Short mmCIF file of C-alpha atoms in Angstrom, two decimals:
data_model
loop_
_atom_site.label_atom_id
_atom_site.label_comp_id
_atom_site.label_asym_id
_atom_site.label_seq_id
_atom_site.Cartn_x
_atom_site.Cartn_y
_atom_site.Cartn_z
CA MET A 24 16.05 -0.19 34.21
CA SER A 25 12.80 -1.07 37.37
CA ALA A 26 10.18 -3.42 37.03
CA ALA A 27 8.01 -1.05 36.62
CA SER A 28 9.96 0.28 34.38
CA LEU A 29 9.71 -2.26 31.93
CA ARG A 30 5.80 -2.86 32.73
CA ARG A 31 5.89 0.81 30.73
CA ALA A 32 7.53 0.20 28.77
CA ALA A 33 5.29 -3.44 26.79
CA ARG A 34 2.78 -1.99 28.06
CA GLU A 35 3.35 0.99 25.39
CA SER A 36 4.29 -0.86 22.50
CA VAL A 37 1.14 -3.12 23.16
CA SER A 38 -1.11 -0.35 23.48
CA GLY A 39 -3.63 1.91 21.03
CA LEU A 40 -3.84 -1.28 18.08
CA PRO A 41 -7.15 -2.69 17.70
CA ARG A 42 -8.66 -5.77 18.41
CA ALA A 43 -8.68 -6.69 14.79
CA PHE A 44 -4.48 -6.41 14.59
CA TRP A 45 -3.94 -9.30 17.24
CA TRP A 46 -6.26 -12.00 15.99
CA LEU A 47 -4.48 -11.22 12.78
CA TRP A 48 -0.67 -10.77 15.09
CA ALA A 49 -2.22 -13.99 16.45
CA SER A 50 -2.79 -15.97 12.86
CA THR A 51 0.84 -14.96 11.86
CA LEU A 52 2.04 -16.56 15.23
CA VAL A 53 0.49 -19.82 14.29
CA ASN A 54 0.87 -19.35 11.19
CA ARG A 55 5.07 -19.96 11.75
CA LEU A 56 4.73 -22.70 14.45
CA GLY A 57 3.95 -24.99 11.74
CA ALA A 58 6.84 -24.04 10.14
CA PHE A 59 8.13 -26.82 8.84
CA VAL A 60 8.48 -27.99 5.10
CA ALA A 61 10.61 -24.42 4.54
CA THR A 62 12.93 -25.26 7.06
CA PHE A 63 13.45 -29.13 6.91
CA MET A 64 13.10 -29.50 2.79
CA THR A 65 16.35 -30.46 2.34
CA LEU A 66 16.76 -33.35 5.22
CA TYR A 67 13.64 -34.36 4.23
CA LEU A 68 14.81 -35.18 0.46
CA THR A 69 18.26 -36.03 1.52
CA LEU A 70 18.50 -37.91 4.34
CA ASP A 71 14.84 -39.67 5.12
CA ARG A 72 14.62 -40.39 1.43
CA GLY A 73 17.73 -40.76 -0.62
CA TYR A 74 17.64 -38.30 -3.46
CA SER A 75 20.18 -36.12 -4.16
CA ALA A 76 21.81 -33.05 -3.41
CA SER A 77 20.89 -31.75 -6.78
CA PHE A 78 17.76 -33.06 -6.57
CA ALA A 79 16.93 -31.62 -3.15
CA GLY A 80 18.21 -27.49 -4.57
CA LEU A 81 15.66 -28.65 -7.54
CA VAL A 82 12.67 -29.07 -5.46
CA VAL A 83 13.57 -25.65 -3.13
CA ALA A 84 13.76 -23.79 -6.09
CA LEU A 85 10.64 -24.68 -7.77
CA HIS A 86 9.29 -23.56 -3.77
CA GLY A 87 10.36 -20.49 -4.56
CA LEU A 88 8.71 -20.56 -7.85
CA GLY A 89 5.43 -21.12 -6.24
CA GLY A 90 6.63 -18.10 -3.77
CA VAL A 91 6.86 -15.45 -6.98
CA ILE A 92 4.63 -16.92 -9.27
CA SER A 93 2.05 -16.49 -6.50
CA SER A 94 2.64 -13.04 -5.20
CA LEU A 95 1.40 -11.05 -8.13
CA VAL A 96 -2.09 -13.72 -8.33
CA ALA A 97 -2.86 -13.31 -4.66
CA GLY A 98 -2.21 -9.77 -4.39
CA VAL A 99 -4.75 -9.43 -7.68
CA MET A 100 -7.31 -11.71 -5.26
CA THR A 101 -6.38 -9.80 -2.46
CA ASP A 102 -7.89 -5.88 -3.83
CA ARG A 103 -10.82 -7.92 -6.04
CA LEU A 104 -12.20 -10.64 -3.69
CA GLY A 105 -11.26 -9.28 0.02
CA ARG A 106 -8.97 -10.19 2.13
CA ARG A 107 -10.22 -12.92 4.16
CA PRO A 108 -10.77 -14.69 0.93
CA THR A 109 -7.82 -15.02 0.56
CA LEU A 110 -6.21 -15.50 3.04
CA MET A 111 -9.10 -18.13 3.65
CA ALA A 112 -8.46 -19.83 0.33
CA ALA A 113 -4.08 -19.59 0.95
CA ASN A 114 -4.60 -21.41 4.28
CA VAL A 115 -6.54 -24.05 3.84
CA SER A 116 -5.48 -24.58 0.36
CA THR A 117 -1.73 -24.93 1.80
CA ALA A 118 -2.97 -26.93 4.91
CA LEU A 119 -4.14 -29.45 1.98
CA SER A 120 -0.87 -29.49 -0.03
CA VAL A 121 1.53 -29.60 2.60
CA ALA A 122 -0.24 -32.85 4.21
CA LEU A 123 -0.24 -34.34 0.25
CA LEU A 124 3.56 -33.28 0.05
CA GLY A 125 4.07 -36.14 3.33
CA PHE A 126 2.58 -38.82 1.92
CA MET A 127 4.52 -37.74 -2.38
CA GLU A 128 6.80 -41.02 -3.91
CA HIS A 129 7.53 -40.10 -7.32
CA PRO A 130 9.94 -37.53 -7.39
CA ALA A 131 8.20 -36.04 -10.20
CA ALA A 132 5.01 -35.67 -7.67
CA ILE A 133 7.55 -34.89 -5.32
CA ALA A 134 8.30 -31.92 -7.78
CA ALA A 135 5.03 -30.74 -9.13
CA VAL A 136 3.71 -30.56 -4.57
CA ALA A 137 6.63 -29.03 -3.13
CA LEU A 138 6.17 -26.08 -6.09
CA LEU A 139 2.11 -26.07 -5.49
CA VAL A 140 3.23 -25.53 -1.48
CA GLY A 141 5.71 -22.68 -2.30
CA MET A 142 2.45 -20.72 -4.29
CA THR A 143 -0.38 -21.58 -1.48
CA SER A 144 1.94 -20.83 1.45
CA ASN A 145 3.01 -17.44 -0.31
CA ALA A 146 -0.61 -15.95 -0.86
CA SER A 147 -1.37 -15.65 2.37
CA ARG A 148 1.61 -12.53 2.92
CA PRO A 149 0.08 -9.63 -0.08
CA ALA A 150 -3.28 -10.30 2.65
CA VAL A 151 -1.23 -10.20 5.41
CA GLN A 152 0.05 -7.14 4.72
CA ALA A 153 -2.43 -5.35 2.61
CA MET A 154 -5.42 -6.45 6.14
CA MET A 155 -2.39 -4.84 8.20
CA ALA A 156 -2.42 -1.52 6.39
CA ASP A 157 -6.60 -1.12 6.61
CA ILE A 158 -6.68 -1.47 10.05
CA VAL A 159 -4.17 -0.25 12.28
CA ARG A 160 -3.54 4.04 12.54
CA PRO A 161 -0.32 5.64 10.16
CA GLU A 162 1.33 6.02 13.60
CA ASP A 163 0.79 3.03 14.67
CA GLN A 164 2.06 0.92 11.50
CA VAL A 165 5.78 0.52 11.72
CA ARG A 166 5.00 -0.83 15.22
CA ALA A 167 2.48 -2.83 14.11
CA PHE A 168 4.83 -4.26 11.11
CA ALA A 169 6.97 -4.54 13.66
CA LEU A 170 4.88 -7.77 16.12
CA ASN A 171 4.57 -8.95 13.70
CA TYR A 172 7.70 -9.35 12.23
CA TRP A 173 8.53 -10.13 15.35
CA ALA A 174 5.54 -12.98 15.67
CA ILE A 175 7.38 -14.14 12.80
CA ASN A 176 9.99 -14.92 14.34
CA LEU A 177 9.92 -16.03 17.62
CA GLY A 178 7.02 -18.49 15.76
CA PHE A 179 10.30 -19.84 13.45
CA ALA A 180 12.28 -20.13 16.82
CA ILE A 181 10.62 -22.30 18.09
CA SER A 182 9.41 -24.61 15.28
CA ALA A 183 12.40 -24.37 14.05
CA THR A 184 13.13 -26.48 17.58
CA VAL A 185 10.32 -28.44 18.09
CA ALA A 186 10.11 -29.50 14.01
CA GLY A 187 14.01 -30.97 14.88
CA PHE A 188 13.30 -33.92 17.58
CA VAL A 189 9.52 -34.36 15.33
CA ALA A 190 11.85 -35.43 12.64
CA GLU A 191 13.36 -38.22 14.30
CA TYR A 192 10.77 -39.25 14.95
CA SER A 193 8.18 -39.52 11.89
CA TYR A 194 9.73 -36.44 8.76
CA LEU A 195 5.16 -36.98 7.92
CA ALA A 196 5.13 -35.96 11.74
CA GLY A 197 5.73 -32.87 10.86
CA PHE A 198 3.87 -32.23 7.34
CA LEU A 199 0.16 -33.59 9.13
CA GLY A 200 1.70 -30.96 12.20
CA GLU A 201 2.22 -27.93 9.67
CA ALA A 202 -0.64 -28.96 8.42
CA ALA A 203 -3.07 -29.07 10.85
CA LEU A 204 -1.60 -26.09 12.44
CA THR A 205 -2.56 -23.77 9.12
CA LEU A 206 -6.38 -25.58 9.20
CA LEU A 207 -6.33 -24.25 12.99
CA CYS A 208 -4.68 -19.77 11.26
CA ALA A 209 -7.74 -20.22 8.85
CA VAL A 210 -9.81 -20.85 11.81
CA LEU A 211 -8.91 -17.97 12.97
CA VAL A 212 -9.45 -16.32 10.65
CA PHE A 213 -12.78 -17.34 9.78
CA MET A 214 -14.68 -16.73 13.62
CA LYS A 215 -12.60 -13.54 14.90
CA LEU A 216 -11.03 -11.53 11.68
CA PRO A 217 -14.06 -8.97 9.60
CA GLU A 218 -13.22 -8.17 6.25
CA SER A 219 -10.84 -4.59 6.19
CA ARG A 220 -11.28 -3.98 2.61
CA PRO A 221 -11.80 -0.45 2.13
CA GLU A 222 -15.13 0.18 0.15
CA LYS A 223 -15.04 2.73 -2.98
CA GLY A 224 -18.29 3.91 -1.90
CA ASP A 225 -21.04 4.52 -4.00
CA ALA A 226 -21.78 3.80 -8.00
CA ALA A 227 -21.14 6.33 -9.32
CA ALA A 228 -18.32 8.06 -8.13
CA ALA A 229 -16.91 3.53 -8.14
CA ALA A 230 -17.62 4.49 -11.91
CA ALA A 231 -15.90 8.22 -11.81
CA GLU A 232 -11.85 6.73 -9.57
CA PRO A 233 -10.05 5.37 -12.27
CA GLY A 234 -9.34 0.94 -12.00
CA ILE A 235 -5.64 -0.25 -10.90
CA GLY A 236 -4.28 -3.01 -12.44
CA LEU A 237 -0.99 -4.00 -12.10
CA GLY A 238 0.39 -1.78 -14.43
CA THR A 239 -0.30 0.94 -12.19
CA VAL A 240 2.41 -0.76 -9.86
CA LEU A 241 4.28 -1.33 -12.82
CA ARG A 242 3.97 2.29 -13.70
CA ASP A 243 4.38 3.70 -10.05
CA GLY A 244 8.54 4.74 -10.56
CA ARG A 245 8.67 5.96 -7.05
CA PHE A 246 6.88 2.06 -5.79
CA MET A 247 9.30 -0.11 -8.31
CA ALA A 248 12.02 1.64 -6.96
CA VAL A 249 11.03 0.55 -3.65
CA VAL A 250 10.63 -3.18 -4.70
CA GLY A 251 14.03 -2.13 -6.33
CA LEU A 252 16.23 -1.73 -3.73
CA SER A 253 13.60 -4.22 -1.32
CA PHE A 254 15.00 -6.94 -4.46
CA LEU A 255 18.57 -5.82 -3.17
CA ILE A 256 17.74 -6.17 0.56
CA SER A 257 16.96 -9.72 0.38
CA LEU A 258 19.96 -10.44 -1.67
CA ILE A 259 21.71 -8.99 0.97
CA PHE A 260 19.83 -10.68 3.86
CA MET A 261 19.37 -14.48 2.11
CA GLN A 262 23.77 -14.41 2.47
CA GLY A 263 22.73 -15.48 6.07
CA SER A 264 21.09 -18.43 4.44
CA PHE A 265 23.53 -19.10 1.72
CA GLY A 266 26.81 -17.32 1.52
CA LEU A 267 27.69 -18.17 5.10
CA PRO A 268 26.73 -21.53 5.78
CA LEU A 269 28.25 -21.96 2.34
CA ALA A 270 31.64 -20.35 3.44
CA MET A 271 31.80 -21.45 6.66
CA GLY A 272 31.71 -24.81 5.32
CA THR A 273 34.79 -23.67 2.94
CA ALA A 274 36.66 -22.38 5.53
CA GLY A 275 36.15 -25.42 7.63
CA PHE A 276 33.69 -25.02 9.78
CA SER A 277 31.76 -27.17 11.30
CA THR A 278 27.26 -27.46 10.24
CA GLY A 279 27.37 -26.87 14.84
CA ASP A 280 29.39 -23.92 13.99
CA TYR A 281 27.23 -22.71 11.65
CA GLY A 282 23.92 -23.65 13.54
CA LEU A 283 25.39 -21.29 16.31
CA VAL A 284 26.52 -18.80 14.43
CA ALA A 285 22.71 -17.88 12.64
CA ALA A 286 20.78 -18.70 16.26
CA VAL A 287 22.47 -15.31 17.11
CA ASN A 288 20.32 -14.10 14.51
CA GLY A 289 16.86 -15.52 15.91
CA VAL A 290 17.70 -14.75 19.58
CA LEU A 291 18.53 -11.43 18.85
CA ILE A 292 15.80 -10.43 16.45
CA VAL A 293 13.09 -11.59 18.98
CA VAL A 294 15.64 -9.99 21.72
CA LEU A 295 16.00 -6.63 20.15
CA GLN A 296 12.71 -6.13 17.59
CA ILE A 297 10.23 -5.21 20.17
CA PRO A 298 12.58 -2.41 21.91
CA VAL A 299 14.61 -1.15 19.14
CA THR A 300 11.03 -0.14 17.56
CA ARG A 301 10.50 1.87 20.25
CA PHE A 302 13.54 3.92 19.50
CA ILE A 303 12.41 4.57 15.79
CA GLU A 304 9.33 4.16 15.35
CA HIS A 305 8.87 8.46 14.93
CA ARG A 306 12.34 9.08 13.74
CA ASP A 307 12.38 9.47 9.82
CA PRO A 308 12.74 6.92 8.17
CA GLN A 309 14.27 8.02 4.97
CA LYS A 310 17.80 8.04 7.38
CA LEU A 311 17.03 4.40 8.95
CA LEU A 312 16.48 3.10 5.79
CA VAL A 313 19.87 4.57 4.42
CA ILE A 314 21.00 3.63 7.94
CA SER A 315 20.33 -0.15 7.60
CA ALA A 316 20.74 -0.37 4.16
CA LEU A 317 24.67 0.12 5.75
CA LEU A 318 24.51 -2.15 8.01
CA ALA A 319 23.34 -4.87 5.87
CA GLY A 320 25.72 -4.28 3.51
CA TYR A 321 29.08 -3.59 5.74
CA GLY A 322 28.23 -6.40 8.02
CA PHE A 323 27.91 -9.52 5.95
CA GLY A 324 31.56 -7.66 4.22
CA LEU A 325 32.93 -8.21 7.91
CA THR A 326 32.41 -11.47 7.41
CA ALA A 327 35.43 -11.47 5.51
CA PHE A 328 37.33 -11.01 8.23
CA GLY A 329 35.17 -13.69 10.43
CA GLY A 330 38.28 -15.66 11.05
CA SER A 331 36.64 -17.12 14.22
CA ILE A 332 32.97 -18.55 16.03
CA GLY A 333 33.33 -15.50 17.81
CA VAL A 334 33.51 -11.98 15.24
CA LEU A 335 31.38 -13.61 12.97
CA ALA A 336 28.83 -13.96 15.66
CA LEU A 337 29.13 -10.23 16.11
CA THR A 338 29.43 -9.91 12.17
CA VAL A 339 25.94 -11.29 12.46
CA CYS A 340 24.64 -9.21 15.16
CA VAL A 341 26.06 -5.78 12.73
CA TRP A 342 23.63 -7.11 10.23
CA THR A 343 20.89 -8.06 12.18
CA LEU A 344 20.27 -4.45 13.22
CA GLY A 345 20.76 -3.56 10.36
CA GLU A 346 17.16 -6.60 10.04
CA ILE A 347 15.50 -5.34 12.76
CA ILE A 348 15.62 -0.91 11.53
CA ASN A 349 14.93 -2.05 7.47
CA SER A 350 11.71 -4.97 8.12
CA PRO A 351 9.04 -2.65 9.45
CA THR A 352 10.10 0.41 7.65
CA GLN A 353 10.49 -0.62 4.63
CA MET A 354 6.34 -2.47 4.71
CA GLY A 355 5.96 1.08 6.68
CA LEU A 356 6.81 2.70 3.63
CA VAL A 357 5.23 0.42 1.38
CA ALA A 358 1.98 0.40 2.81
CA ARG A 359 2.54 4.46 2.94
CA LEU A 360 3.10 4.21 -1.34
CA SER A 361 -0.18 1.99 -1.67
CA PRO A 362 -3.14 3.16 -3.68
CA LEU A 363 -5.99 2.86 -0.94
CA HIS A 364 -7.82 -0.21 -3.51
CA GLY A 365 -4.62 -1.06 -4.62
CA ARG A 366 -2.98 -2.54 -1.64
CA GLY A 367 -3.15 -5.90 -2.77
CA ARG A 368 -1.91 -5.69 -6.27
CA TYR A 369 1.20 -2.79 -4.71
CA GLN A 370 2.00 -5.87 -1.41
CA GLY A 371 2.22 -8.19 -4.14
CA MET A 372 4.66 -6.90 -5.95
CA TYR A 373 6.62 -5.85 -2.76
CA THR A 374 6.36 -9.89 -1.28
CA MET A 375 7.73 -11.13 -5.46
CA SER A 376 10.89 -8.45 -4.89
CA TRP A 377 12.12 -10.88 -1.71
CA ALA A 378 9.59 -14.03 -3.55
CA VAL A 379 11.79 -13.78 -6.19
CA ALA A 380 15.68 -12.77 -4.73
CA SER A 381 15.31 -15.66 -2.58
CA LEU A 382 16.27 -17.17 -6.25
CA ILE A 383 18.83 -16.07 -7.26
CA ALA A 384 20.32 -15.45 -3.94
CA PRO A 385 21.78 -19.47 -3.90
CA LEU A 386 22.95 -18.52 -7.56
CA LEU A 387 24.54 -15.46 -6.45
CA ALA A 388 26.34 -17.48 -3.87
CA GLY A 389 27.44 -21.07 -4.95
CA GLY A 390 28.07 -18.45 -7.84
CA VAL A 391 30.03 -15.60 -6.33
CA ILE A 392 32.35 -18.43 -3.66
CA ASP A 393 33.29 -21.26 -6.76
CA ARG A 394 34.73 -18.56 -8.86
CA PHE A 395 35.93 -15.99 -7.09
CA GLY A 396 35.92 -16.69 -3.36
CA ALA A 397 34.09 -16.07 -0.47
CA GLY A 398 36.04 -13.19 0.15
CA TRP A 399 34.06 -11.83 -3.11
CA LEU A 400 30.82 -12.89 -1.87
CA TRP A 401 31.51 -10.60 1.15
CA GLY A 402 32.58 -6.85 -0.55
CA ALA A 403 29.31 -8.12 -2.58
CA THR A 404 27.47 -7.90 0.05
CA ALA A 405 28.69 -4.49 1.49
CA VAL A 406 28.16 -2.84 -3.08
CA LEU A 407 25.04 -3.87 -2.91
CA GLY A 408 24.67 -2.22 0.33
CA THR A 409 26.13 1.18 -0.36
CA VAL A 410 23.81 0.78 -3.49
CA ALA A 411 20.56 0.11 -1.92
CA GLY A 412 21.42 3.25 1.45
CA LEU A 413 22.05 5.56 -2.01
CA GLY A 414 19.09 4.56 -3.35
CA TYR A 415 16.69 4.86 -0.74
CA TRP A 416 18.15 9.01 0.35
CA LEU A 417 17.33 9.90 -3.32
CA LEU A 418 14.42 7.73 -3.19
CA MET A 419 12.68 9.57 0.43
CA ARG A 420 13.01 12.66 -0.66
CA ASN A 421 10.07 14.81 -1.23
CA LEU A 422 7.87 12.77 -0.43
CA PRO A 423 4.63 13.50 -0.29
CA PRO A 424 3.11 13.82 1.96
CA VAL A 425 0.58 11.29 4.44
CA MET A 426 -2.85 11.21 3.09
CA ALA A 427 -5.09 9.22 5.63
CA PRO A 428 -8.91 8.27 4.29
CA GLU A 429 -11.77 6.92 6.16
CA LEU A 430 -11.52 3.82 8.33
CA PRO A 431 -13.06 1.46 6.86
CA ALA A 432 -16.29 0.54 7.92
CA ALA A 433 -15.02 -3.41 8.81
CA ALA A 434 -12.85 -1.86 11.24
CA SER A 435 -14.39 1.15 12.74
CA ALA A 436 -17.13 -1.08 13.87
CA GLU A 437 -14.75 -2.69 15.81
CA PRO A 438 -15.27 -1.45 19.53
CA SER A 439 -11.59 -1.67 20.71
CA ALA A 440 -10.04 0.09 17.49
CA PRO A 441 -8.31 3.17 17.59
CA ALA A 442 -11.20 6.06 16.56
CA ALA A 443 -8.26 7.71 13.61
CA PRO A 444 -7.45 6.81 10.01
CA ALA A 445 -6.61 3.64 9.14
CA SER A 446 -3.59 4.38 7.03
CA SER A 447 -0.89 6.54 5.50
CA ALA A 448 -1.93 4.92 1.83
CA GLU A 449 -2.25 8.40 -0.26
CA VAL A 450 -5.22 7.97 -2.43
CA ARG A 451 -3.46 8.59 -6.20
CA PRO A 452 -5.38 9.06 -9.46
CA THR A 453 -4.05 6.65 -11.63
CA ALA A 454 -5.50 6.04 -15.63
CA ALA A 455 -4.24 2.25 -14.99
CA SER A 456 -6.96 -0.84 -14.79
CA GLY A 457 -5.72 -3.61 -16.22
CA ALA A 458 -5.55 -7.09 -13.64
#
């Protein structure tokens, strides 16, 4: 491909998205650049503070539990208070709690603040995803979610490298560095992002519109099926962080070997996310989700035959391709199924599926490997991928047509925003109300 073709492809990948999206994208990148706690919590507790592996596991689990709790709370806040206030509150509280964690000495205090950090750091996700659905046109949403996912992985790759050197000097510097970058993220939100929450119109229209509460989400069978499938997919992908290192260690591989194999995932996402998204952007989402589930399940399943670093790296290539396809396609589906004035709650429920999986995946990996061996774990991932693929195929049949409401006032007033509608979500009448 010529240089001119590459430049044209790059322009097409980023063109047509509103200015507010790029500030939101920048805030995501800055936030992930400071991801020190999530990366080095275990090493900090065991190597620097001298605590046991069991205590480190408890603290990491509490951090994950905080994410589960905050998913739903932040979803409600996103709808009631607005996207911008929720983002501001999440970023400021994360910065304060991360800085506080760096100074904690007593084990109980460390555990309690870790739970708080888990709650605050996860609280921004429903607001980010809801705002993206508000301000990006339906036909561009898969591309927008892909670009945001790319920023997450790019920021994480850079932060993991830099934070490793920082940790050798001072773990406290890592905590304070994350706090500073998270505050910078809050500044970006405050100065550059307008509120995008759709208005409900006049008082009469608002009174006539049925309320949307958490009960509405739970009674939405099609959407809850998406949440369930997301949970299965999350269990599979998280074995890259939990099952894979355990299995490699049991098989006699070193931590350096695991680092090399795991790096393949991050490099491929950074290199391939945008070009692959360009290829799949306007293709049938049903087929894409089925294919991604099979690639994930059988990619990890092939790990059972990974007797060398090279073979293991090839299996990572397979399931990473499934991850690249699944993430933006599934988030686009979530945005499509979320009613206009309930996006926060719907995104919160979706985010919770990943948070719950992050709690269960380590227990699943450890239990299966200890009792039955790693081969059974990889066989289980293949089964989960097959079940998820079948579920996506059934779920996506007769999906309602896209109905796009008017662009929210805050986004439409922006000079560089597209004139087309901002969401593909159907506003579906429902009688439920609640939290």
